[in-house]
Short mmCIF file of C-alpha atoms in Angstrom, two decimals:
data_model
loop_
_atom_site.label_atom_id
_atom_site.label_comp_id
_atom_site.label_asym_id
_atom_site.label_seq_id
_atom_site.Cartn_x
_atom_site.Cartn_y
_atom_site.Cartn_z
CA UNK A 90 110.97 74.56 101.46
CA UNK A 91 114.04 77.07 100.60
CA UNK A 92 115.04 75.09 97.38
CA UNK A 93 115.02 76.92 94.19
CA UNK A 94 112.49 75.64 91.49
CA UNK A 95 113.25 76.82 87.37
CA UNK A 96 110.99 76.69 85.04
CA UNK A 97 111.88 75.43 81.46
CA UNK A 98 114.09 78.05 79.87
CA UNK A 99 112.88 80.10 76.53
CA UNK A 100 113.86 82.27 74.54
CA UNK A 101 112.30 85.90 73.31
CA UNK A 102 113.36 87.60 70.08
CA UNK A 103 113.81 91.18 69.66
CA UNK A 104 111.02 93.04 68.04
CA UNK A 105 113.06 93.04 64.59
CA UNK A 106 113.41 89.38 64.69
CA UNK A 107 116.85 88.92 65.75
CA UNK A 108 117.82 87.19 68.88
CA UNK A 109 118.46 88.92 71.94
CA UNK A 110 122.26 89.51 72.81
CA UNK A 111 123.75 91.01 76.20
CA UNK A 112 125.82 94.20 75.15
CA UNK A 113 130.20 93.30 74.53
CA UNK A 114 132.26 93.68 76.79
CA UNK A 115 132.95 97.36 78.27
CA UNK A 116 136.17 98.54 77.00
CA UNK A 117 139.14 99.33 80.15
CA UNK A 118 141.74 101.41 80.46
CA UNK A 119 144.72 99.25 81.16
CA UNK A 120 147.57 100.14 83.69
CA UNK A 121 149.62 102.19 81.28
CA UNK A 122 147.18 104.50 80.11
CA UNK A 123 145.65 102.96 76.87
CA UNK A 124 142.85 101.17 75.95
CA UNK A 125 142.07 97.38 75.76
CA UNK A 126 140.14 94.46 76.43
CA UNK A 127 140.60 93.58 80.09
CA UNK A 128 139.05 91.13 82.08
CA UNK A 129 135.36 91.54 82.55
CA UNK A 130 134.03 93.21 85.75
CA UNK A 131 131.18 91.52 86.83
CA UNK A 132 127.56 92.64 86.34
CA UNK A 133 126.06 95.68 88.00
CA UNK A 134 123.42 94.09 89.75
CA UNK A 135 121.54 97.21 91.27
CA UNK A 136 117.86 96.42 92.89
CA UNK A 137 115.24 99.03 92.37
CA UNK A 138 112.45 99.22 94.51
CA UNK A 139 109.68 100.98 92.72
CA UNK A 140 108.48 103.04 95.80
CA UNK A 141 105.15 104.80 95.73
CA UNK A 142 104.62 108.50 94.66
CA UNK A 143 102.11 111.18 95.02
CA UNK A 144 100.41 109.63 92.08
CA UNK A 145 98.77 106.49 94.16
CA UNK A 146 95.73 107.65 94.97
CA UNK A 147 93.43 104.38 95.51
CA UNK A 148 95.47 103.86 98.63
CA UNK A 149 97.93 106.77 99.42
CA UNK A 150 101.16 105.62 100.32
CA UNK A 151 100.12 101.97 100.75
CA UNK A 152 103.92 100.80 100.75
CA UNK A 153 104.80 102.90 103.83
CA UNK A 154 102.39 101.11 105.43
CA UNK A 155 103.24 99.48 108.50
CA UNK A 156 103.84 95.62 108.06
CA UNK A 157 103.84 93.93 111.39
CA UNK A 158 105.40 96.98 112.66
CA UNK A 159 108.24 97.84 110.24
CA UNK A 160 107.16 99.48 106.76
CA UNK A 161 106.86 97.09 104.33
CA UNK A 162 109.24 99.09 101.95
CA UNK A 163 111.77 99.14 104.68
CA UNK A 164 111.29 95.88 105.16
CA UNK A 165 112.21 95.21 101.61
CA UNK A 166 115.45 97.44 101.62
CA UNK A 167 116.39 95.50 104.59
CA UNK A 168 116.27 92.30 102.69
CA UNK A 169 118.02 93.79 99.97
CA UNK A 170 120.92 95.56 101.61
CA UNK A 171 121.58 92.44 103.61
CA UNK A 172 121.74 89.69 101.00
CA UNK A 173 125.31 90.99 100.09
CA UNK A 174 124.25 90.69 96.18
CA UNK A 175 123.84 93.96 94.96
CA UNK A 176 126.51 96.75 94.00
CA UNK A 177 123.49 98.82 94.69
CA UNK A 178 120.15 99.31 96.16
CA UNK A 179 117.34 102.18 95.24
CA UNK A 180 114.40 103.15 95.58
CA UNK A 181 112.23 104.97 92.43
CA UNK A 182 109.83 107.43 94.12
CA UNK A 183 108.63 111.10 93.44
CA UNK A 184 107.80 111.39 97.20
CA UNK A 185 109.81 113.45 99.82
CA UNK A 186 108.56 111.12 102.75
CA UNK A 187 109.23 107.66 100.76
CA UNK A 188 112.50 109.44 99.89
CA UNK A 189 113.46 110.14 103.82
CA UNK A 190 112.48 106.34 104.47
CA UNK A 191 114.61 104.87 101.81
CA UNK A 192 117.53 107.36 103.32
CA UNK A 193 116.79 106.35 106.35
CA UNK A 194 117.70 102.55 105.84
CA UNK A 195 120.85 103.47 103.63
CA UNK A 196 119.01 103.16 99.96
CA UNK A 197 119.99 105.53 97.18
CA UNK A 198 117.05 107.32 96.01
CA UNK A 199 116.02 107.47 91.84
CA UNK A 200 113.37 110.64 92.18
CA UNK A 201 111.43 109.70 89.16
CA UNK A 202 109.99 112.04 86.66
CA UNK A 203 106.01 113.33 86.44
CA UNK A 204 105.73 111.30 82.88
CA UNK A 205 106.11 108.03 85.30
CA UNK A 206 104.37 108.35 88.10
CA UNK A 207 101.15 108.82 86.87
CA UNK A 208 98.13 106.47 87.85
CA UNK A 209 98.41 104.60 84.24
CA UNK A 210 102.21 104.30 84.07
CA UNK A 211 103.60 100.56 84.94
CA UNK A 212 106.86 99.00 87.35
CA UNK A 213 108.70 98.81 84.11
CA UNK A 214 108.44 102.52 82.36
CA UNK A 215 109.87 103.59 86.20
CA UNK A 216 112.68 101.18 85.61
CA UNK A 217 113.30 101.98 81.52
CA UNK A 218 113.93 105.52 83.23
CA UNK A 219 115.95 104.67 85.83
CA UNK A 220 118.30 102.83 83.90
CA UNK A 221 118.56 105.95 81.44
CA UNK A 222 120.26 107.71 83.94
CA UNK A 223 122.76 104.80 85.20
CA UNK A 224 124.84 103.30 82.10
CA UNK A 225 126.58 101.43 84.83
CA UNK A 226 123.75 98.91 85.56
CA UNK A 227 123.51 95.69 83.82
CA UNK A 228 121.08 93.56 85.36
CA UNK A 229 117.49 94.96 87.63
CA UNK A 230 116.20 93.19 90.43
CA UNK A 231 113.05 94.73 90.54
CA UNK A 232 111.54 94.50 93.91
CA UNK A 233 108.32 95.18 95.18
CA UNK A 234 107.67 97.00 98.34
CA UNK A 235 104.40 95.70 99.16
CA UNK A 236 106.16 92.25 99.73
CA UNK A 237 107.37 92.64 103.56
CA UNK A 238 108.19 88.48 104.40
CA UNK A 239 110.90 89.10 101.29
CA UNK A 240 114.72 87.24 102.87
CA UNK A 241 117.88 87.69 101.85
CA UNK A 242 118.51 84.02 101.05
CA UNK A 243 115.93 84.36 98.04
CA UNK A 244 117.67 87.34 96.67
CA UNK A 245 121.10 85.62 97.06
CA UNK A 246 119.94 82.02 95.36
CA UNK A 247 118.11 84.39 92.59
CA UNK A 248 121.32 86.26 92.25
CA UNK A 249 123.13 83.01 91.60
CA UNK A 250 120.35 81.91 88.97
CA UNK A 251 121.18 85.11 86.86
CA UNK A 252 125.47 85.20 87.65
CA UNK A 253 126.03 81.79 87.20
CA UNK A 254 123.30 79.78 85.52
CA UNK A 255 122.48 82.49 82.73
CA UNK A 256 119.27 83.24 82.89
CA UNK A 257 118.44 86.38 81.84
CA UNK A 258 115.03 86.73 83.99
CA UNK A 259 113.76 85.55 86.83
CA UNK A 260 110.64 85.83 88.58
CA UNK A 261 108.87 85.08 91.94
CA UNK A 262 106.25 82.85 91.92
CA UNK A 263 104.13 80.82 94.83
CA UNK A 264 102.40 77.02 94.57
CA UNK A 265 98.84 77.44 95.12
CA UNK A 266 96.24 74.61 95.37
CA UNK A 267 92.99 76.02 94.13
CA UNK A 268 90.49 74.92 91.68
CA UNK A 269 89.55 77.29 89.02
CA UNK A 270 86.27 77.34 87.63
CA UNK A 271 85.15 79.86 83.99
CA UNK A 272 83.30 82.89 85.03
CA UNK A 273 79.61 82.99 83.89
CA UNK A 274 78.62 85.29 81.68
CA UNK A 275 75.08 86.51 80.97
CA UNK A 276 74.32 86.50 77.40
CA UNK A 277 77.72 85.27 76.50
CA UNK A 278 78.54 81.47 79.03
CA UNK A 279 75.66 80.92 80.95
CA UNK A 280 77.08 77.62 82.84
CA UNK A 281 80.59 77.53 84.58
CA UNK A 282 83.15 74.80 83.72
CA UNK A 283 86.45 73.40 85.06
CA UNK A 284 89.68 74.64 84.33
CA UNK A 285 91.76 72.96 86.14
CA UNK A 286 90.34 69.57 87.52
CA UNK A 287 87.94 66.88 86.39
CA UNK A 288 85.42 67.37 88.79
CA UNK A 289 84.69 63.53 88.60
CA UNK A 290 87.87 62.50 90.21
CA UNK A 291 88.93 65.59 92.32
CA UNK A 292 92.03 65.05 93.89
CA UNK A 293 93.19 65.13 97.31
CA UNK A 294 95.56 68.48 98.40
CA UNK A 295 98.15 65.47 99.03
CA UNK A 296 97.97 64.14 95.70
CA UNK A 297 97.71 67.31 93.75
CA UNK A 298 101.17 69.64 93.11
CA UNK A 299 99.03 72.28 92.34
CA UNK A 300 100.14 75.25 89.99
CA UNK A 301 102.16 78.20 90.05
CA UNK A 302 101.45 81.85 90.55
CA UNK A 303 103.44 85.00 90.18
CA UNK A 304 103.23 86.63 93.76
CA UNK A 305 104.83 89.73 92.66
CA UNK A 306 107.58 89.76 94.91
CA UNK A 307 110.19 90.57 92.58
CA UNK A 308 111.37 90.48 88.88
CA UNK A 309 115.06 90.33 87.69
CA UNK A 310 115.81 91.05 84.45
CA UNK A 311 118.94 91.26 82.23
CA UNK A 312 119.24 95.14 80.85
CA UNK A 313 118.74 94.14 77.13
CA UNK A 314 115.86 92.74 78.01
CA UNK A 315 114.00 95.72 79.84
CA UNK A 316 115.08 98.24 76.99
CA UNK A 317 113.33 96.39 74.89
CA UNK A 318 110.00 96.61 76.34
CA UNK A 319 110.45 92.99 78.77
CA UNK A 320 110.90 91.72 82.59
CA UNK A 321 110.20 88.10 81.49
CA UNK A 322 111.85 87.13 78.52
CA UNK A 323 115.42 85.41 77.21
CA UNK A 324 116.59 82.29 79.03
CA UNK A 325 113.85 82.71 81.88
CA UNK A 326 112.85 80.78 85.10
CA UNK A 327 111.45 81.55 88.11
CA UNK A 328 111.81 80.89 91.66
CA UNK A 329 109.60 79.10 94.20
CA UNK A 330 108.98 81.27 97.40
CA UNK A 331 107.47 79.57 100.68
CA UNK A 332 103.58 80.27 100.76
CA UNK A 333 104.41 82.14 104.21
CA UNK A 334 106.74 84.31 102.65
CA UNK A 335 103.96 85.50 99.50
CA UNK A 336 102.30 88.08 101.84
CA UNK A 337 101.42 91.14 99.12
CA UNK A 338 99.52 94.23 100.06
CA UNK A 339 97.66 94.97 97.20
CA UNK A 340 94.32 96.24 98.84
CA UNK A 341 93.52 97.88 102.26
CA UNK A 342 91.80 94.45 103.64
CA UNK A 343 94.61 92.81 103.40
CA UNK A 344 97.17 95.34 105.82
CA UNK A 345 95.95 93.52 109.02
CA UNK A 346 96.43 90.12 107.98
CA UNK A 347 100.06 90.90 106.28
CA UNK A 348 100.63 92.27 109.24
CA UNK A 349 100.69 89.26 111.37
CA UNK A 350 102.29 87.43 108.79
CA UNK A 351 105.27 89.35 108.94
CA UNK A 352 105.33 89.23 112.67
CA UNK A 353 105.54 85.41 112.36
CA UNK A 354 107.56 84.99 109.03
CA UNK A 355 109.25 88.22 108.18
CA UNK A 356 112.82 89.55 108.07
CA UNK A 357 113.66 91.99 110.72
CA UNK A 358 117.62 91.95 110.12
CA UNK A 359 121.04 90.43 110.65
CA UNK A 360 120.77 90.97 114.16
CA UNK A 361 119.18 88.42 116.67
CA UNK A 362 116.27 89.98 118.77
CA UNK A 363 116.80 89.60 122.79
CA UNK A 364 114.50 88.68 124.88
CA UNK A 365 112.45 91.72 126.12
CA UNK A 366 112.74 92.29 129.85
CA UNK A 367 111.76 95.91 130.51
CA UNK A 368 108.77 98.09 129.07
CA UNK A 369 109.13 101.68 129.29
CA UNK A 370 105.60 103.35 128.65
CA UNK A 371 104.77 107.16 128.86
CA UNK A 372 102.23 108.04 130.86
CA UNK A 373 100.72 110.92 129.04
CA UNK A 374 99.60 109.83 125.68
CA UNK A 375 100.48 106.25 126.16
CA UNK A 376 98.81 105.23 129.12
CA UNK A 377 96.45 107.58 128.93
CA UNK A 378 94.99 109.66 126.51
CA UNK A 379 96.40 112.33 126.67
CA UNK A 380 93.35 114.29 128.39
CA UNK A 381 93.16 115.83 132.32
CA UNK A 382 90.22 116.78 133.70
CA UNK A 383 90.74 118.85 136.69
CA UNK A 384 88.14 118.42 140.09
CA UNK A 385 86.32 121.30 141.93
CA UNK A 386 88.73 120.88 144.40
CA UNK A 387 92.11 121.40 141.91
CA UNK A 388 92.65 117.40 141.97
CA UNK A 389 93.82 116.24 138.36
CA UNK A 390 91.07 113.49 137.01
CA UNK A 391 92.95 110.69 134.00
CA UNK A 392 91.52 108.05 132.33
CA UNK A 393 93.14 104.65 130.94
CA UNK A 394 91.52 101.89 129.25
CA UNK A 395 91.34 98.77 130.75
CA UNK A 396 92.50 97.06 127.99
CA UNK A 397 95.99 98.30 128.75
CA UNK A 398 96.17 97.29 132.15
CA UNK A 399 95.31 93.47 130.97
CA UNK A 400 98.14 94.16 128.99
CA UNK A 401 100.65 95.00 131.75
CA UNK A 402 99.42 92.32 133.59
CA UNK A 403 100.45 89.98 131.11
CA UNK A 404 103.42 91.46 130.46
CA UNK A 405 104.24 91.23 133.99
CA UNK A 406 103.10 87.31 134.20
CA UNK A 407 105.75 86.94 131.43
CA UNK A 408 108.46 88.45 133.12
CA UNK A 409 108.48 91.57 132.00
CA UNK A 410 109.25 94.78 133.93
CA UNK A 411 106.86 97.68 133.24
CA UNK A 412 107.81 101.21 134.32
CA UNK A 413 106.04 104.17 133.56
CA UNK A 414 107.40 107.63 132.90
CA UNK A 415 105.99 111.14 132.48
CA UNK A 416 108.37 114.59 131.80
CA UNK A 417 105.04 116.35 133.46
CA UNK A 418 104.83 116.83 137.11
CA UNK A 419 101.42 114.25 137.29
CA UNK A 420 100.05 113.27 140.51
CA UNK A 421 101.91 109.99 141.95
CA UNK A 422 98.95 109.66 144.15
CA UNK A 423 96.51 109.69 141.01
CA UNK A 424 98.67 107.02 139.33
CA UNK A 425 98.54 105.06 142.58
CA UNK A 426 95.35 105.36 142.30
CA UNK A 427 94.86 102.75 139.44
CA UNK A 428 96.76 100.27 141.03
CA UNK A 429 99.22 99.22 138.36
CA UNK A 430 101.88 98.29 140.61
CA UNK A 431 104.44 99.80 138.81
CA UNK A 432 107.44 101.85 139.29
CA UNK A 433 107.01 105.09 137.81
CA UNK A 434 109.18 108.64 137.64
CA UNK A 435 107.21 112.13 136.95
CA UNK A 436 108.79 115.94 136.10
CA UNK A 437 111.27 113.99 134.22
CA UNK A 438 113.46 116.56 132.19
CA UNK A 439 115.64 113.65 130.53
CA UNK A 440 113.89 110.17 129.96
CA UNK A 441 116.59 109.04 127.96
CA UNK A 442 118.89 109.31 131.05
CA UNK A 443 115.92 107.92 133.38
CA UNK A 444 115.65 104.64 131.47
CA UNK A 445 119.64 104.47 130.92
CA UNK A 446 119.73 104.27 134.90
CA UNK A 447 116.84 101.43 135.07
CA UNK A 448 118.39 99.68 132.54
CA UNK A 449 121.61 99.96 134.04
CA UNK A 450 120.23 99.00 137.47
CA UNK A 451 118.55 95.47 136.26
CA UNK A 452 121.50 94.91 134.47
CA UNK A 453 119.85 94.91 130.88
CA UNK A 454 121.65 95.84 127.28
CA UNK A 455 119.41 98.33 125.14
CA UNK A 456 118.15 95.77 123.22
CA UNK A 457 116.45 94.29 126.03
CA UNK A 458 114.46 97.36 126.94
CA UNK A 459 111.10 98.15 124.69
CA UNK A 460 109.55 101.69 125.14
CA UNK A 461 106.17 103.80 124.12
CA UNK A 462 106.04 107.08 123.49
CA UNK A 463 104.45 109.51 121.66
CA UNK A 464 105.74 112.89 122.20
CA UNK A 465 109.19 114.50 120.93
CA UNK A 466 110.48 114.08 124.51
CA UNK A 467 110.69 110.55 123.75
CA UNK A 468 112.22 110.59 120.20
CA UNK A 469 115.77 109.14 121.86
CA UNK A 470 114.52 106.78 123.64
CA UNK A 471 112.55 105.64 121.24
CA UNK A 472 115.61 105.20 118.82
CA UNK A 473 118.33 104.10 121.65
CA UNK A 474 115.62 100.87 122.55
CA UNK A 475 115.29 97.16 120.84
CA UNK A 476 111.73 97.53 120.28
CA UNK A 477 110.22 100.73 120.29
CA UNK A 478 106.20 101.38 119.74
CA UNK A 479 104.02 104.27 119.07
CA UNK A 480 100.04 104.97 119.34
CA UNK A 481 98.32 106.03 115.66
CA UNK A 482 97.91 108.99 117.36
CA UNK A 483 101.50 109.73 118.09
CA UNK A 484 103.45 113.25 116.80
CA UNK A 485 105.35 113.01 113.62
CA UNK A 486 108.53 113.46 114.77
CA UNK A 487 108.05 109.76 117.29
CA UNK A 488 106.23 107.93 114.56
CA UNK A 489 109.64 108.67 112.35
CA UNK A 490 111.51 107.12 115.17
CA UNK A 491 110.13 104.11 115.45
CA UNK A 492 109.61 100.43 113.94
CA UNK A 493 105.55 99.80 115.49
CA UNK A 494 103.29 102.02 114.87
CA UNK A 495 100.17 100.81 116.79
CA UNK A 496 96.42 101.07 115.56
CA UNK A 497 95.40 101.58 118.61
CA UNK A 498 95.35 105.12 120.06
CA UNK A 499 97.22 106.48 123.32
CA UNK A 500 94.77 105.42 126.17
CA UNK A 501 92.71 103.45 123.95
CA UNK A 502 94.52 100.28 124.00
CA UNK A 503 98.10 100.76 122.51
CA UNK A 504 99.54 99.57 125.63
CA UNK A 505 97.65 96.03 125.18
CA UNK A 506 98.67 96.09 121.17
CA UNK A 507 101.88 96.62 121.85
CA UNK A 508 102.36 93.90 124.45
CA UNK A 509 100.55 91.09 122.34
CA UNK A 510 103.21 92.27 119.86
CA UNK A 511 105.85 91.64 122.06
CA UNK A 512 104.81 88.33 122.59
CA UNK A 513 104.53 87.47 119.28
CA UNK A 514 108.08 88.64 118.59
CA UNK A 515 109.33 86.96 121.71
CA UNK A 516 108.07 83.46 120.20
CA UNK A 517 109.67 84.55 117.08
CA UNK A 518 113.34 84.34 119.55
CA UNK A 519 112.15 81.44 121.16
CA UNK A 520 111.63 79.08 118.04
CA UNK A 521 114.52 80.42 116.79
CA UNK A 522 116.73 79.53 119.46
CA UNK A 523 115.09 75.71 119.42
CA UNK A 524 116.41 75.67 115.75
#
């Protein structure tokens, strides 16, 4: 269900009693130098993401959090850059790494002041600031990071809402079919009661339209409105996402369900995915864990989990090349050893150019090739790939370079995580193609 659903529109009155009024027209200079009323530009729609700052402490940096593999906030800016809506698109942070993120995915950057971005201060005092420093903004979409399954078609039909139909707010909401009961109370309600249903004729799901809830995804709001203290207020409605799409990471539980949710429902970009036909995985790190033990007799001793070679079975049985790759001079014969059966290279000084020639030789564009690494050595490929994968346990400088960052560590089955998220990604093309 895509259509857009309004509520019935209201009005709020200023806080002197007057009715609320958008500001005149800006004044132009015309062609000849004066000054005069020209036609109106139209509205400075800029979307804000109110990134997370030093200040979140309950769960640091929750909205860099990997979604289903991409960070939820650049999932976000993704949505928001590609709708095509917005003159501009920032994020509000006091955070160098949120900063380099934002950067990263071509978002200006609002680094907000101490006085908001403490524990106690609210979405909207980080947007009365913003818009303090940018006279040139008339109307906020106020998005929220920890909604990763956000699409561009909502932010365009929300756009239209506020351009064309005149609201001045809008808000996300989701339909919900749940019965609400009173909380009991000792000493105050000692019995529970209905609020929503007569528990003598309790409806079917079917019958039942259930109610709507504000899922946080996002707020738009008209700049008269916000400097007076409001995101919902004026001529307001809101805006009906799917249920699918109202994933929100609000606690730590709820990062491994969100993530599969946005594997299945969540907006990875304009471009298509390809099919995935070759996995590149690094031996040291990746396969294994990173550890040698060396024999009496000088022979080098590696574990792997077998976890991970399920998982190149399977991506093998799918038709999926995997090749493995080391820039260390490893022991072919230990490798052989675990019976894999697959192609590998070792004392590799350039992978990049390694997995440019196998790609070349199976005929393959980049964006059918998928690769895990973990070490700087692999930063290029890692960035050059489709679908490119770390373990937690990865260096810095790959995790930066990547889209997956697994929970699994090297050895310790991030090969088998990151296959079963191939495969969900690859019935992601799939149904898309039967559309």
């Amino acid at each position: 269900m895509d259509s857009v659903e309004k509520g019935a529109a209201t009005s709020v009155s200023n806080p002197r009693g007057r009715p609320s009024r958008g500001r005149p027209p800006k004044l132009q200079r015309n062609s000849r130098g004066g000054q005069g009323r020209s036609v109106e530009k139209p509205p400075h729609l800029a979307a804000l993401n109110s990134g997370p700052g030093a200040a979140a402490r309950a769960f640091p940096l929750k909205n860099k959090h990997l979604g289903g593999g991409s960070r939820s906030l650049a999932g976000s800016l993704r949505a928001a850059l590609d709708s095509g809506v917005f003159q501009s698109v920032w994020v509000s942070t006091d955070h160098d790494e949120i900063e380099n993120v934002a950067k990263q995915f071509g978002a200006q950057v609002h680094r907000r002041s101490s006085e908001v971005s403490k524990d106690s201060s609210t979405s909207l005092d980080a947007i009365v600031e913003f818009l303090s420093y940018h006279n040139e903004v008339d109307i906020v979409g106020n998005i929220q990071a920890t909604s990763p399954c956000l699409h561009p078609t909502d932010l365009q039909k929300v756009a239209e809402m506020i351009r064309e139909e005149g609201y001045d707010s809008v808000f996300s909401v989701v339909r919900r079919h749940q019965f609400r009961w009173s909380e009991i109370q000792k000493g105050v309600r000692e019995v529970t009661e209905p609020l929503n249903l007569n528990p003598a004729k309790r409806p079917r799901r079917q019958d039942w339209d259930g109610e709507l809830y504000e899922n946080g995804s996002f707020y738009f709001a008209k700049r008269h409105l916000i400097e007076m203290g409001y995101l919902q207020g004026g001529k307001m409605a809101y805006y009906e996402m799917r249920a699918e799409h109202s994933v929100d990471i609000d606690v730590d539980i709820d990062w491994p369900i969100a993530e599969q949710r946005v594997l299945r429902y969540g907006y990875f970009g304009k471009e298509k995915f390809k099919e995935i036909k070759l996995l590149v995985c690094s031996i040291d790190g990746c396969l294994t864990n990173g550890h040698i033990y060396v024999s009496g007799d000088q022979k080098e001793i590696i574990s792997y989990d077998v976890k991970d070679a399920i998982g190149i079975s399977l991506l093998k049985k799918s038709g999926i090349e995997v090749r493995l790759i080391s820039e260390r001079a490893c022991s072919k014969q230990t490798l052989s050893s675990l019976k894999l059966d697959c192609k590998m290279e070792v004392n590799v000084p350039d992978k990049l150019a390694v997995v440019d020639e196998w790609r070349k030789e199976m005929g393959l564009c980049w964006k059918e090739v998928a690769y895990l690494g973990n070490e700087v050595s692999d930063e290029e490929c890692l960035k050059k790939v489709g679908l490119s994968a770390v373990p937690a346990d990865a260096c810095s400088t790959a995790q930066k370079a990547v889209g997956y960052i697994c929970k699994c560590n090297g050895g310790r089955g991030a090969l088998r995580e990151f296959a079963e998220h191939i495969f969900l990604l690859m019935e992601k093309v799939v149904n898309s193609c039967q559309k």
